[in-house]
């Protein structure tokens, strides 16, 4: 019989809330792909991200970038060029996701091999 601490249920609820908080920030079809694009290249322009994330509309990309910026995962920098250039990069807080992104990438590679072969 396994001994559980008196606070087991409380700890479990706190951890589940943390998972839900994470999912709320990263929720949706596109956010992790957008973060991956920026993470891989360090700095990305809007058009570059749009090319990386196949199938996303400009309107949806704009919306997702605003949400990621609001959650302090990415930083938007406007560069005074002709025409104006906008670059996106991960914040320090956003860079904390790099290990998770790398682990997801590795898991995805292994999963694809398992399901459809090499």
Short mmCIF file of C-alpha atoms in Angstrom, two decimals:
data_model
loop_
_atom_site.label_atom_id
_atom_site.label_comp_id
_atom_site.label_asym_id
_atom_site.label_seq_id
_atom_site.Cartn_x
_atom_site.Cartn_y
_atom_site.Cartn_z
CA UNK A 1 0.00 0.00 0.00
CA UNK A 2 1.37 3.38 -1.04
CA UNK A 3 1.58 6.15 1.55
CA UNK A 4 0.22 9.46 0.40
CA UNK A 5 0.88 12.71 2.17
CA UNK A 6 -1.98 14.50 3.87
CA UNK A 7 -1.67 17.24 1.27
CA UNK A 8 -1.69 14.87 -1.69
CA UNK A 9 -5.06 16.00 -3.02
CA UNK A 10 -4.17 19.67 -2.54
CA UNK A 11 -0.83 19.20 -4.32
CA UNK A 12 -2.54 17.32 -7.14
CA UNK A 13 -5.11 20.10 -7.60
CA UNK A 14 -2.36 22.74 -7.64
CA UNK A 15 -0.43 20.79 -10.27
CA UNK A 16 -3.53 20.28 -12.39
CA UNK A 17 -4.22 24.02 -12.19
CA UNK A 18 -0.66 24.67 -13.37
CA UNK A 19 -1.18 22.32 -16.33
CA UNK A 20 -4.44 24.12 -17.16
CA UNK A 21 -2.70 27.52 -16.94
CA UNK A 22 -0.03 26.28 -19.35
CA UNK A 23 -2.61 24.91 -21.75
CA UNK A 24 -4.58 28.18 -21.63
CA UNK A 25 -1.51 30.13 -22.77
CA UNK A 26 -0.43 27.60 -25.42
CA UNK A 27 -3.93 26.59 -26.46
CA UNK A 28 -4.86 26.31 -30.11
CA UNK A 29 -3.62 24.88 -33.32
CA UNK A 30 -0.89 27.44 -34.06
CA UNK A 31 0.84 28.82 -30.95
CA UNK A 32 3.40 26.07 -30.44
CA UNK A 33 4.27 26.13 -34.15
CA UNK A 34 4.73 29.91 -34.02
CA UNK A 35 6.92 29.66 -30.92
CA UNK A 36 8.91 26.87 -32.61
CA UNK A 37 9.55 29.03 -35.67
CA UNK A 38 10.80 31.93 -33.58
CA UNK A 39 12.76 29.61 -31.29
CA UNK A 40 14.53 27.88 -34.16
CA UNK A 41 15.62 31.07 -35.93
CA UNK A 42 15.92 33.35 -32.89
CA UNK A 43 14.30 36.32 -34.67
CA UNK A 44 11.57 36.10 -37.30
CA UNK A 45 9.61 38.49 -39.45
CA UNK A 46 5.86 38.08 -39.86
CA UNK A 47 6.20 36.77 -43.42
CA UNK A 48 8.84 34.24 -42.36
CA UNK A 49 6.62 32.87 -39.60
CA UNK A 50 3.73 32.73 -42.07
CA UNK A 51 5.85 30.57 -44.41
CA UNK A 52 6.95 28.29 -41.56
CA UNK A 53 3.46 27.70 -40.17
CA UNK A 54 1.74 26.09 -43.13
CA UNK A 55 -1.98 26.79 -43.39
CA UNK A 56 -2.25 29.75 -41.02
CA UNK A 57 -3.97 32.87 -42.36
CA UNK A 58 -2.40 36.30 -41.90
CA UNK A 59 -5.33 37.34 -39.73
CA UNK A 60 -4.93 34.30 -37.44
CA UNK A 61 -1.15 34.74 -37.27
CA UNK A 62 -1.60 38.35 -36.25
CA UNK A 63 -4.10 37.35 -33.55
CA UNK A 64 -1.87 34.59 -32.19
CA UNK A 65 1.21 36.84 -32.14
CA UNK A 66 -0.74 39.46 -30.16
CA UNK A 67 -1.79 36.82 -27.62
CA UNK A 68 1.77 35.50 -27.30
CA UNK A 69 3.01 39.05 -26.82
CA UNK A 70 0.28 39.71 -24.22
CA UNK A 71 1.44 36.60 -22.32
CA UNK A 72 5.02 37.91 -22.48
CA UNK A 73 6.33 34.95 -24.48
CA UNK A 74 7.43 37.00 -27.48
CA UNK A 75 8.67 40.52 -28.05
CA UNK A 76 7.69 42.58 -31.09
CA UNK A 77 10.27 45.04 -32.41
CA UNK A 78 9.53 47.62 -35.11
CA UNK A 79 12.62 48.52 -37.14
CA UNK A 80 12.61 51.87 -38.92
CA UNK A 81 13.43 50.73 -42.44
CA UNK A 82 11.74 51.31 -45.79
CA UNK A 83 9.33 49.55 -45.69
CA UNK A 84 9.04 49.17 -41.90
CA UNK A 85 10.24 45.78 -40.66
CA UNK A 86 8.69 44.00 -37.68
CA UNK A 87 10.66 41.25 -35.95
CA UNK A 88 9.53 38.81 -33.30
CA UNK A 89 11.76 37.10 -30.78
CA UNK A 90 11.26 35.09 -27.63
CA UNK A 91 11.41 36.91 -24.32
CA UNK A 92 13.38 35.39 -21.43
CA UNK A 93 10.06 33.96 -20.26
CA UNK A 94 9.39 32.56 -23.75
CA UNK A 95 12.86 31.02 -23.90
CA UNK A 96 11.91 28.96 -20.87
CA UNK A 97 9.76 26.95 -23.32
CA UNK A 98 12.76 25.91 -25.46
CA UNK A 99 13.30 22.63 -23.60
CA UNK A 100 9.61 21.79 -23.93
CA UNK A 101 9.70 22.59 -27.66
CA UNK A 102 12.80 20.41 -28.15
CA UNK A 103 11.17 17.56 -26.20
CA UNK A 104 7.97 17.87 -28.26
CA UNK A 105 10.04 17.82 -31.44
CA UNK A 106 11.90 14.69 -30.40
CA UNK A 107 8.68 13.01 -29.29
CA UNK A 108 7.05 13.89 -32.62
CA UNK A 109 9.95 12.39 -34.57
CA UNK A 110 9.80 9.17 -32.53
CA UNK A 111 6.01 9.04 -32.75
CA UNK A 112 6.05 9.39 -36.54
CA UNK A 113 8.61 6.58 -36.79
CA UNK A 114 6.50 4.35 -34.58
CA UNK A 115 3.27 5.01 -36.45
CA UNK A 116 4.36 5.19 -40.11
CA UNK A 117 7.92 3.92 -40.01
CA UNK A 118 11.14 5.75 -40.80
#
